[in-house]
CSV table of C-alpha atoms and ligand atoms in Angstrom, one decimal:
chain,number,residue,atom,x,y,z
A,1,UNK,CA,102.2,107.2,72.8
A,2,UNK,CA,99.9,104.2,73.8
A,3,UNK,CA,95.9,104.5,74.7
A,4,UNK,CA,96.0,106.3,78.1
A,5,UNK,CA,92.3,105.6,78.9
A,6,UNK,CA,93.2,103.0,81.4
A,7,UNK,CA,96.8,102.4,82.8
A,8,UNK,CA,98.1,99.8,85.4
A,9,UNK,CA,100.2,101.5,88.2
A,10,UNK,CA,102.0,98.7,90.0
A,11,UNK,CA,103.3,99.8,93.7
A,12,UNK,CA,100.5,102.4,93.5
A,13,UNK,CA,99.9,102.1,97.0
A,14,UNK,CA,103.9,103.4,98.1
A,15,UNK,CA,105.1,106.6,98.6
A,16,UNK,CA,105.7,107.5,94.9
A,17,UNK,CA,103.3,105.7,93.1
A,18,UNK,CA,100.3,107.3,95.5
A,19,UNK,CA,101.4,110.7,94.4
A,20,UNK,CA,101.6,109.5,90.7
A,21,UNK,CA,98.0,108.1,90.7
A,22,UNK,CA,96.8,111.1,92.5
A,23,UNK,CA,98.6,113.7,90.3
A,24,UNK,CA,97.0,112.0,87.0
A,25,UNK,CA,93.8,111.3,88.4
A,26,UNK,CA,93.9,115.3,88.8
A,27,UNK,CA,95.5,116.0,85.5
A,28,UNK,CA,93.2,113.9,83.2
A,29,UNK,CA,89.6,113.2,84.1
A,30,UNK,CA,89.0,110.5,81.2
A,31,UNK,CA,91.8,108.6,82.7
A,32,UNK,CA,91.6,105.4,85.0
A,33,UNK,CA,94.2,103.9,86.7
A,34,UNK,CA,94.4,100.2,87.9
A,35,UNK,CA,96.9,99.8,90.8
A,36,UNK,CA,98.6,96.6,91.6
A,37,UNK,CA,100.1,96.6,95.1
A,38,UNK,CA,101.3,94.0,97.6
A,39,UNK,CA,100.8,96.2,100.4
A,40,UNK,CA,103.9,95.2,101.6
A,41,UNK,CA,105.3,97.1,105.4
A,42,UNK,CA,105.6,100.1,102.7
A,43,UNK,CA,102.4,100.1,101.2
A,44,UNK,CA,99.3,101.5,102.7
A,45,UNK,CA,95.8,101.9,101.0
A,46,UNK,CA,95.0,105.2,102.9
A,47,UNK,CA,97.6,106.4,100.7
A,48,UNK,CA,94.8,106.6,98.2
A,49,UNK,CA,92.4,107.5,100.5
A,50,UNK,CA,89.8,109.9,98.7
A,51,UNK,CA,90.6,108.7,95.4
A,52,UNK,CA,87.5,108.2,93.2
A,53,UNK,CA,87.0,104.4,93.4
A,54,UNK,CA,85.2,104.7,89.9
A,55,UNK,CA,88.3,106.2,88.3
A,56,UNK,CA,91.0,104.2,90.7
A,57,UNK,CA,90.5,100.3,91.4
A,58,UNK,CA,92.8,98.5,93.5
A,59,UNK,CA,93.9,95.3,93.0
A,60,UNK,CA,95.6,94.0,96.2
A,61,UNK,CA,98.3,91.2,94.1
A,62,UNK,CA,102.1,90.3,93.6
A,63,UNK,CA,103.7,91.5,90.6
A,64,UNK,CA,105.1,88.2,90.5
A,65,UNK,CA,101.9,86.5,89.9
A,66,UNK,CA,102.1,86.7,86.1
A,67,UNK,CA,98.6,85.4,85.5
A,68,UNK,CA,97.1,87.8,87.6
A,69,UNK,CA,99.1,90.7,85.4
A,70,UNK,CA,97.9,89.1,82.4
A,71,UNK,CA,94.6,89.2,83.5
A,72,UNK,CA,94.2,92.4,84.5
A,73,UNK,CA,95.9,93.7,81.0
A,74,UNK,CA,93.2,91.8,79.2
A,75,UNK,CA,90.3,92.5,81.2
A,76,UNK,CA,91.2,96.6,81.5
A,77,UNK,CA,92.2,96.6,78.0
A,78,UNK,CA,95.2,98.1,79.8
A,79,UNK,CA,98.2,99.4,76.9
A,80,UNK,CA,100.5,101.7,79.5
A,81,UNK,CA,102.3,100.1,82.8
A,82,UNK,CA,103.8,102.3,85.1
A,83,UNK,CA,106.1,100.2,87.3
A,84,UNK,CA,106.9,101.2,90.7
A,85,UNK,CA,106.4,98.5,92.6
A,86,UNK,CA,109.8,97.4,94.5
A,87,UNK,CA,111.7,97.2,97.8
A,88,UNK,CA,112.9,100.9,98.3
A,89,UNK,CA,115.3,101.0,101.1
A,90,UNK,CA,118.8,100.5,101.0
A,91,UNK,CA,119.0,99.8,104.8
A,92,UNK,CA,116.8,97.0,104.5
A,93,UNK,CA,118.4,95.5,101.8
A,94,UNK,CA,121.7,95.2,104.0
A,95,UNK,CA,119.7,93.5,106.4
A,96,UNK,CA,117.6,91.3,104.3
A,97,UNK,CA,118.5,91.5,100.7
A,98,UNK,CA,116.1,88.5,99.4
A,99,UNK,CA,113.2,90.3,99.1
A,100,UNK,CA,114.8,92.9,96.7
A,101,UNK,CA,115.6,90.1,94.4
A,102,UNK,CA,112.5,88.7,94.7
A,103,UNK,CA,110.5,91.6,93.8
A,104,UNK,CA,112.8,94.0,92.2
A,105,UNK,CA,114.3,91.0,90.1
A,106,UNK,CA,112.1,88.5,89.4
A,107,UNK,CA,108.7,90.8,89.5
A,108,UNK,CA,110.2,93.0,87.2
A,109,UNK,CA,111.1,90.1,85.0
A,110,UNK,CA,107.0,88.8,85.8
A,111,UNK,CA,105.8,91.9,84.5
A,112,UNK,CA,107.8,92.0,81.3
A,113,UNK,CA,106.4,88.5,80.5
A,114,UNK,CA,103.0,89.8,81.0
A,115,UNK,CA,103.2,92.4,78.9
A,116,UNK,CA,105.0,90.6,76.2
A,117,UNK,CA,102.6,87.6,76.0
A,118,UNK,CA,99.2,90.3,76.2
A,119,UNK,CA,100.7,93.0,73.9
A,120,UNK,CA,103.3,91.1,71.4
A,121,UNK,CA,101.0,88.4,70.7
A,122,UNK,CA,99.9,88.2,66.8
A,123,UNK,CA,100.3,91.7,65.0
A,124,UNK,CA,100.7,93.1,68.5
A,125,UNK,CA,99.3,96.4,69.9
A,126,UNK,CA,100.3,99.9,70.9
A,127,UNK,CA,101.5,99.8,74.1
A,128,UNK,CA,104.1,101.4,76.7
A,129,UNK,CA,106.1,99.7,79.9
A,130,UNK,CA,107.6,102.5,81.8
A,131,UNK,CA,110.3,101.3,84.4
A,132,UNK,CA,110.5,103.7,87.2
A,133,UNK,CA,114.4,103.1,88.6
A,134,UNK,CA,117.0,105.1,90.6
A,135,UNK,CA,120.0,107.0,90.3
A,136,UNK,CA,121.6,104.5,92.6
A,137,UNK,CA,122.1,102.3,90.0
A,138,UNK,CA,125.5,104.3,88.7
A,139,UNK,CA,127.0,103.9,91.8
A,140,UNK,CA,128.6,106.7,94.1
A,141,UNK,CA,130.4,109.9,92.7
A,142,UNK,CA,133.7,111.4,93.7
A,143,UNK,CA,133.2,115.1,95.2
A,144,UNK,CA,134.5,116.4,91.3
A,145,UNK,CA,133.2,114.2,89.2
A,146,UNK,CA,130.6,115.2,86.5
A,147,UNK,CA,126.5,114.2,87.8
A,148,UNK,CA,125.3,111.2,86.4
A,149,UNK,CA,124.5,110.7,82.7
A,150,UNK,CA,122.7,108.5,80.7
A,151,UNK,CA,125.3,106.9,79.1
A,152,UNK,CA,127.3,106.4,82.5
A,153,UNK,CA,128.2,102.8,83.2
A,154,UNK,CA,126.4,100.9,86.0
A,155,UNK,CA,128.3,100.4,89.4
A,156,UNK,CA,125.6,99.2,91.8
A,157,UNK,CA,127.0,99.2,95.3
A,158,UNK,CA,124.1,98.3,97.6
A,159,UNK,CA,121.6,95.2,97.2
A,160,UNK,CA,118.9,97.7,96.5
A,161,UNK,CA,120.8,99.4,93.9
A,162,UNK,CA,121.7,95.9,92.4
A,163,UNK,CA,118.7,94.7,92.0
A,164,UNK,CA,117.3,97.8,90.6
A,165,UNK,CA,120.4,97.7,87.9
A,166,UNK,CA,119.5,94.1,87.6
A,167,UNK,CA,115.6,95.0,86.6
A,168,UNK,CA,116.4,98.0,84.4
A,169,UNK,CA,118.9,95.9,82.0
A,170,UNK,CA,116.1,93.1,81.8
A,171,UNK,CA,113.4,96.2,80.8
A,172,UNK,CA,116.6,97.3,78.4
A,173,UNK,CA,116.6,93.4,77.0
A,174,UNK,CA,113.0,92.9,76.6
A,175,UNK,CA,113.1,95.9,74.0
A,176,UNK,CA,116.1,95.0,72.5
A,177,UNK,CA,115.0,91.0,71.9
A,178,UNK,CA,111.4,91.0,71.7
A,179,UNK,CA,110.6,95.1,70.7
A,180,UNK,CA,108.7,95.9,74.0
A,181,UNK,CA,108.1,99.8,73.7
A,182,UNK,CA,109.8,100.6,77.2
A,183,UNK,CA,111.2,103.8,78.7
A,184,UNK,CA,112.9,103.8,81.8
A,185,UNK,CA,113.9,106.8,84.6
A,186,UNK,CA,116.4,107.2,86.7
A,187,UNK,CA,115.6,109.4,89.4
A,188,UNK,CA,117.5,110.9,92.5
A,189,UNK,CA,116.2,110.8,96.2
A,190,UNK,CA,112.6,112.1,96.6
A,191,UNK,CA,110.5,113.8,99.5
A,192,UNK,CA,106.9,114.7,100.0
A,193,UNK,CA,103.8,113.4,101.3
A,194,UNK,CA,103.3,110.1,102.2
A,195,UNK,CA,107.1,108.9,102.2
A,196,UNK,CA,107.2,106.0,105.0
A,197,UNK,CA,109.3,107.5,107.8
A,198,UNK,CA,112.2,105.2,107.6
A,199,UNK,CA,113.6,107.6,104.7
A,200,UNK,CA,115.8,110.1,105.9
A,201,UNK,CA,113.4,113.5,105.7
A,202,UNK,CA,110.4,111.9,107.2
A,203,UNK,CA,112.4,110.0,109.9
A,204,UNK,CA,114.2,113.3,111.0
A,205,UNK,CA,111.1,115.3,110.9
A,206,UNK,CA,109.1,112.9,113.1
A,207,UNK,CA,112.3,112.3,115.5
A,208,UNK,CA,112.0,116.2,115.7
A,209,UNK,CA,108.5,116.2,117.2
A,210,UNK,CA,109.4,113.2,119.5
A,211,UNK,CA,112.3,114.4,121.1
A,212,UNK,CA,114.4,111.6,119.7
A,213,UNK,CA,117.9,111.6,118.6
A,214,UNK,CA,118.5,112.1,114.8
A,215,UNK,CA,120.8,109.7,113.9
A,216,UNK,CA,123.3,111.1,111.2
A,217,UNK,CA,125.5,108.3,109.4
A,218,UNK,CA,129.0,108.4,109.6
A,219,UNK,CA,130.3,112.0,109.2
A,220,UNK,CA,126.9,113.3,107.7
A,221,UNK,CA,128.6,115.0,104.4
A,222,UNK,CA,127.3,112.1,101.9
A,223,UNK,CA,125.5,114.1,99.2
A,224,UNK,CA,122.1,113.5,97.7
A,225,UNK,CA,120.5,115.3,94.8
A,226,UNK,CA,116.7,116.0,96.1
A,227,UNK,CA,113.5,116.5,94.0
A,228,UNK,CA,109.9,116.9,95.3
A,229,UNK,CA,107.8,113.7,94.7
A,230,UNK,CA,105.4,116.0,92.3
A,231,UNK,CA,108.2,116.6,90.1
A,232,UNK,CA,109.2,113.1,89.6
A,233,UNK,CA,105.6,112.3,88.9
A,234,UNK,CA,105.6,115.3,86.0
A,235,UNK,CA,108.9,114.0,84.7
A,236,UNK,CA,107.2,110.2,84.4
A,237,UNK,CA,104.3,111.6,82.7
A,238,UNK,CA,106.6,113.6,80.2
A,239,UNK,CA,108.6,110.4,79.7
A,240,UNK,CA,105.1,108.6,78.8
A,241,UNK,CA,104.1,111.5,76.7
A,242,UNK,CA,107.4,112.3,74.8
A,243,UNK,CA,110.1,109.6,75.5
A,244,UNK,CA,111.3,107.7,72.9
A,245,UNK,CA,111.0,103.7,73.0
A,246,UNK,CA,113.7,102.2,74.2
A,247,UNK,CA,115.0,105.4,76.1
A,248,UNK,CA,116.8,106.1,79.2
A,249,UNK,CA,115.9,109.6,81.1
A,250,UNK,CA,117.6,110.7,84.0
A,251,UNK,CA,115.3,112.6,86.0
A,252,UNK,CA,116.6,115.1,89.0
A,253,UNK,CA,116.4,118.9,90.8
A,254,UNK,CA,120.4,120.1,90.4
A,255,UNK,CA,120.0,120.0,94.2
A,256,UNK,CA,122.7,118.5,96.0
A,257,UNK,CA,123.0,118.4,99.7
A,258,UNK,CA,124.7,116.8,102.4
A,259,UNK,CA,122.6,115.0,104.8
A,260,UNK,CA,124.0,117.6,107.6
A,261,UNK,CA,122.7,120.2,105.6
A,262,UNK,CA,119.2,118.2,105.0
A,263,UNK,CA,118.8,118.0,108.8
A,264,UNK,CA,120.0,121.9,109.8
A,265,UNK,CA,117.0,122.7,107.4
A,266,UNK,CA,114.4,120.3,108.8
A,267,UNK,CA,115.4,121.1,112.3
A,268,UNK,CA,115.4,125.0,111.8
A,269,UNK,CA,111.9,124.3,110.1
A,270,UNK,CA,110.1,122.5,113.0
A,271,UNK,CA,111.5,125.4,115.5
A,272,UNK,CA,110.2,128.1,113.2
A,273,UNK,CA,106.7,126.0,113.1
A,274,UNK,CA,106.7,125.7,117.1
A,275,UNK,CA,107.3,129.4,117.7
A,276,UNK,CA,104.7,130.4,115.0
A,277,UNK,CA,102.0,128.1,116.3
A,278,UNK,CA,101.8,127.8,120.0
A,279,UNK,CA,99.5,124.7,119.9
A,280,UNK,CA,102.1,122.4,118.4
A,281,UNK,CA,104.0,122.2,122.1
A,282,UNK,CA,100.7,120.8,123.4
A,283,UNK,CA,100.6,118.0,120.8
A,284,UNK,CA,104.3,117.3,120.6
A,285,UNK,CA,105.2,118.2,124.2
A,286,UNK,CA,108.5,115.8,124.5
A,287,UNK,CA,110.2,117.8,121.1
A,288,UNK,CA,113.0,120.0,122.4
A,289,UNK,CA,110.7,123.0,120.2
A,290,UNK,CA,108.0,122.9,122.7
A,291,UNK,CA,110.5,124.5,125.0
A,292,UNK,CA,111.8,127.1,122.8
A,293,UNK,CA,114.9,124.3,122.4
A,294,UNK,CA,117.1,123.8,119.5
A,295,UNK,CA,115.7,120.3,117.4
A,296,UNK,CA,119.3,120.8,116.2
A,297,UNK,CA,120.0,119.1,120.0
A,298,UNK,CA,119.0,115.6,119.3
A,299,UNK,CA,121.9,115.6,116.2
A,300,UNK,CA,123.7,112.3,117.0
A,301,UNK,CA,126.5,110.7,115.3
A,302,UNK,CA,125.6,107.0,114.6
A,303,UNK,CA,127.7,104.2,113.0
A,304,UNK,CA,128.1,104.6,109.0
A,305,UNK,CA,126.0,102.2,106.5
A,306,UNK,CA,128.2,99.4,105.4
A,307,UNK,CA,128.9,100.4,101.9
A,308,UNK,CA,127.4,103.7,102.0
A,309,UNK,CA,127.7,105.6,98.7
A,310,UNK,CA,129.2,109.2,99.2
A,311,UNK,CA,127.6,111.3,96.6
A,312,UNK,CA,125.1,110.9,94.0
A,313,UNK,CA,123.8,114.1,91.2
A,314,UNK,CA,121.5,113.8,88.5
A,315,UNK,CA,122.6,115.5,85.1
A,316,UNK,CA,119.2,116.3,83.6
A,317,UNK,CA,120.0,117.5,80.4
A,318,UNK,CA,118.3,115.0,78.3
A,319,UNK,CA,115.1,115.3,80.2
A,320,UNK,CA,115.1,118.5,79.5
A,321,UNK,CA,116.2,119.1,75.9
A,322,UNK,CA,113.8,115.9,74.7
A,323,UNK,CA,111.3,115.8,77.3
A,324,UNK,CA,110.8,119.6,78.3
A,325,UNK,CA,111.6,118.5,81.9
A,326,UNK,CA,111.7,121.2,84.5
A,327,UNK,CA,111.0,120.5,88.2
A,328,UNK,CA,108.6,123.3,89.3
A,329,UNK,CA,109.7,123.2,93.1
A,330,UNK,CA,112.5,124.3,94.5
A,331,UNK,CA,114.1,123.0,97.9
A,332,UNK,CA,113.1,125.6,99.8
A,333,UNK,CA,109.1,125.4,98.5
A,334,UNK,CA,109.4,122.0,98.4
A,335,UNK,CA,110.5,121.4,102.2
A,336,UNK,CA,108.0,124.0,103.3
A,337,UNK,CA,105.2,121.9,102.0
A,338,UNK,CA,106.5,118.4,103.2
A,339,UNK,CA,107.1,120.0,106.7
A,340,UNK,CA,103.5,121.6,106.8
A,341,UNK,CA,102.1,118.1,105.0
A,342,UNK,CA,103.5,116.0,108.1
A,343,UNK,CA,102.3,118.5,110.7
A,344,UNK,CA,98.5,118.5,109.1
A,345,UNK,CA,98.7,114.5,108.7
A,346,UNK,CA,99.4,113.5,112.3
A,347,UNK,CA,96.6,110.7,111.8
A,348,UNK,CA,98.7,109.0,108.7
A,349,UNK,CA,102.2,108.7,110.2
A,350,UNK,CA,100.8,107.4,114.0
A,351,UNK,CA,99.2,104.8,111.9
A,352,UNK,CA,102.3,104.0,109.9
A,353,UNK,CA,104.2,104.2,113.0
A,354,UNK,CA,101.8,102.2,115.2
A,355,UNK,CA,102.4,99.1,112.9
A,356,UNK,CA,105.7,97.5,111.4
A,357,UNK,CA,107.7,100.8,110.9
A,358,UNK,CA,108.0,100.7,114.6
A,359,UNK,CA,109.3,97.3,114.9
A,360,UNK,CA,111.6,98.0,112.7
A,361,UNK,CA,113.3,100.9,113.7
A,362,UNK,CA,113.4,99.4,117.2
A,363,UNK,CA,115.0,96.5,115.7
A,364,UNK,CA,117.2,98.4,113.5
A,365,UNK,CA,118.6,100.9,116.2
A,366,UNK,CA,118.9,97.8,118.8
A,367,UNK,CA,121.5,96.2,116.5
A,368,UNK,CA,123.5,99.0,114.8
B,1,LIG,P1,107.9,102.5,98.5
B,1,LIG,O1,108.7,101.5,99.4
B,1,LIG,O2,107.3,103.9,99.0
B,1,LIG,O3,106.7,101.5,97.8
B,1,LIG,C1,106.6,100.5,97.1
B,1,LIG,C2,105.4,99.9,96.9
B,1,LIG,O4,105.5,98.7,96.0
B,1,LIG,C3,104.8,99.7,98.1
B,1,LIG,O5,103.1,100.0,98.1
B,1,LIG,C4,104.4,98.1,98.1
B,1,LIG,O6,103.4,97.6,99.2
B,1,LIG,C5,104.7,97.7,96.8
B,1,LIG,N1,105.3,96.5,96.6
B,1,LIG,C6,106.6,95.9,97.1
B,1,LIG,N2,106.5,94.5,96.7
B,1,LIG,C7,105.7,94.2,96.1
B,1,LIG,C8,105.2,93.2,95.1
B,1,LIG,N3,105.5,92.1,95.1
B,1,LIG,N4,103.9,93.3,94.1
B,1,LIG,C9,103.0,94.6,94.1
B,1,LIG,N5,103.6,95.6,95.1
B,1,LIG,C10,104.5,95.7,95.7
B,1,LIG,O7,108.8,103.1,97.3
B,1,LIG,P2,108.8,104.5,96.5
B,1,LIG,O8,109.8,105.1,97.4
B,1,LIG,O9,107.2,104.8,96.3
B,1,LIG,O10,109.7,104.2,95.5
B,1,LIG,C11,109.0,103.5,94.1
B,1,LIG,C12,109.8,103.3,93.1
B,1,LIG,O11,110.6,104.2,92.4
B,1,LIG,C13,110.7,102.3,93.5
B,1,LIG,O12,110.9,101.6,92.1
B,1,LIG,C14,112.1,102.6,93.6
B,1,LIG,O13,113.0,102.3,93.4
B,1,LIG,C15,112.1,104.3,92.7
B,1,LIG,N6,112.9,105.3,93.0
B,1,LIG,C16,112.4,105.7,94.5
B,1,LIG,C17,113.0,107.0,95.1
B,1,LIG,C18,112.9,107.7,95.9
B,1,LIG,O14,113.6,108.4,96.8
B,1,LIG,N7,111.9,107.0,97.0
B,1,LIG,C19,114.1,107.6,94.0
B,1,LIG,C20,113.9,106.8,92.8
B,1,LIG,C21,113.8,106.0,92.1
B,2,LIG,P1,118.1,107.3,102.3
B,2,LIG,O1,116.7,108.5,102.8
B,2,LIG,O2,117.8,106.2,103.2
B,2,LIG,O3,117.8,107.4,101.0
B,2,LIG,P2,119.1,106.7,100.1
B,2,LIG,O4,120.2,106.0,100.8
B,2,LIG,O5,118.6,105.7,98.8
B,2,LIG,O6,120.1,107.5,99.4
B,2,LIG,O7,119.1,108.2,103.1
B,2,LIG,C1,119.7,109.0,102.4
B,2,LIG,C2,121.0,109.4,102.9
B,2,LIG,O8,120.5,109.9,104.7
B,2,LIG,C3,121.9,108.6,103.1
B,2,LIG,O9,123.0,109.0,102.9
B,2,LIG,C4,121.6,107.5,104.1
B,2,LIG,C5,121.6,109.1,105.2
B,2,LIG,N1,120.6,108.8,106.3
B,2,LIG,C6,121.0,109.1,107.4
B,2,LIG,O10,122.1,109.5,107.7
B,2,LIG,N2,120.6,108.6,108.8
B,2,LIG,C7,119.3,107.8,108.5
B,2,LIG,O11,118.7,107.6,109.8
B,2,LIG,C8,118.6,107.7,107.3
B,2,LIG,C9,117.3,106.6,107.3
B,2,LIG,C10,119.5,108.3,106.1
C-alpha cells in the first residue's frame, strides 16, 4: 500500500466522495485529504461543511485539467488517488450523454495520464490509483441469473454505464501496459446522507414530505442491490489497504429489492415518523402524513426509463474472502438512519432543491 499521509479524492464534494472524506478523516488523525471537485450540479461545498480545513484542502477544479492534477500530485506529495468524480445519473445520461463521455471517459484518462507522468517517472514511487465504479457495467440480469462476479462480461446498456465501462477499461489498460498500480471497486446502488435528490431514495423521501407524486418507472419491479454509503466507503478503504494491484472487487449488500418495495418502506417510515412526532405535520403540511393519510397514496406509475435495466445484484465473495469485507448496516438500520438524516437536515436539501435540482426535475417531468 502506498503512503497514506495525503490522498487525492476526486469528486469529494459529491454524495459518496463526501461520505468517504468524512469517514477517512474520522478514522485516521494522521491523514490529510486534497479534494478535487468541479462542483457540478451534484457537487456541493456544504457536503464537506465542518471538516477540518487543516486536514482537508478543497480545490475547485476539473479532473480533465491534467496539468492541475500533476501539480497537485507533486505539491502535496500525493501517492494515492481515490477517483469518484463522475456524471452519475442514468436519466441524465439519456437526455445528455456528452457530459458523461467528457467526464467519465476523458476525465478518467486525464487522471491516469497525470498519475503515470508523476508516479512512474524514472524509477517510480510507491503509489495507488483506486477507481470507483459501478455494477451497472455488467448489464442487466434475468430473474434467475447468478449475481455479478468480477469476471462477468461487460454489457453496459446506458450511456452512463457505457462511460463507466470505458473508464474501467482505461484503468485496466494503464495497469497492464504501463504497470500503474490500480484497484477498482464495482459497487451496487448506494443510499445515505448527502445523496442528491434525483436518485430513487432521496427523491421519494422528499416527495413524501411535500405531498408530490412518487414516480414509479414502468411496473416498479426493477431490482437493485442496495448498500448504505458508509459500507461502500469501508469497502474502498479495504481495497486500498488489502487489495492487490490490478484487481477488481465487487462490493454489494446482498440486499436485492424491487423498487416498489423500496418505495413502500420509505412511505411507511415517513408515516411512522409523522405519527411519532407531531411537529412534522407543522413542518410539512402538504404531506399526506400530516393529516394521518398514508404517503403510499402518492404512488404514480410513469413512462418507463428507455433501456431500463431489470435487475442488478452483486456477488461480494471475492471482497469478502480477500479483503474481509462485510457490511455493517442492514437495509433496515441504513434506511432508518437515512430517513432520520433527511428529516434532521432540511436546510441542506432545501438549498439543493432551490438550485439546479428544481429546474432539472421540472424539465424532466414536463417532457416525460
Ligand atoms: P455524485 O454525482 O453525487 O458526485 C459526483 C461528484 O463529481 C460531484 O461532486 C461533481 O461535482 C464531481 N465532478 C463531476 N464532474 C467532475 C469533473 N469533470 N471534475 C471534477 N469533479 C467532477 O456521484 P456519486 O453518487 O457520489 O458517485 C461517485 C462515484 O461512485 C461515481 O464514479 C459513480 O459512478 C460511482 N458509483 C455510484 C453509485 C451510486 O449508487 N451513487 C454506485 C456505484 C458506483
Ligand atoms: P436510480 O436511483 O436512478 O439509480 P440507477 O438507475 O443507477 O439504478 O434508480 C434506481 C431505480 O429506481 C431504477 O430502477 C429506476 C427507478 N426509479 C424510479 O422508478 N423512479 C424515479 O423517480 C427514479 C429516480 C428512479
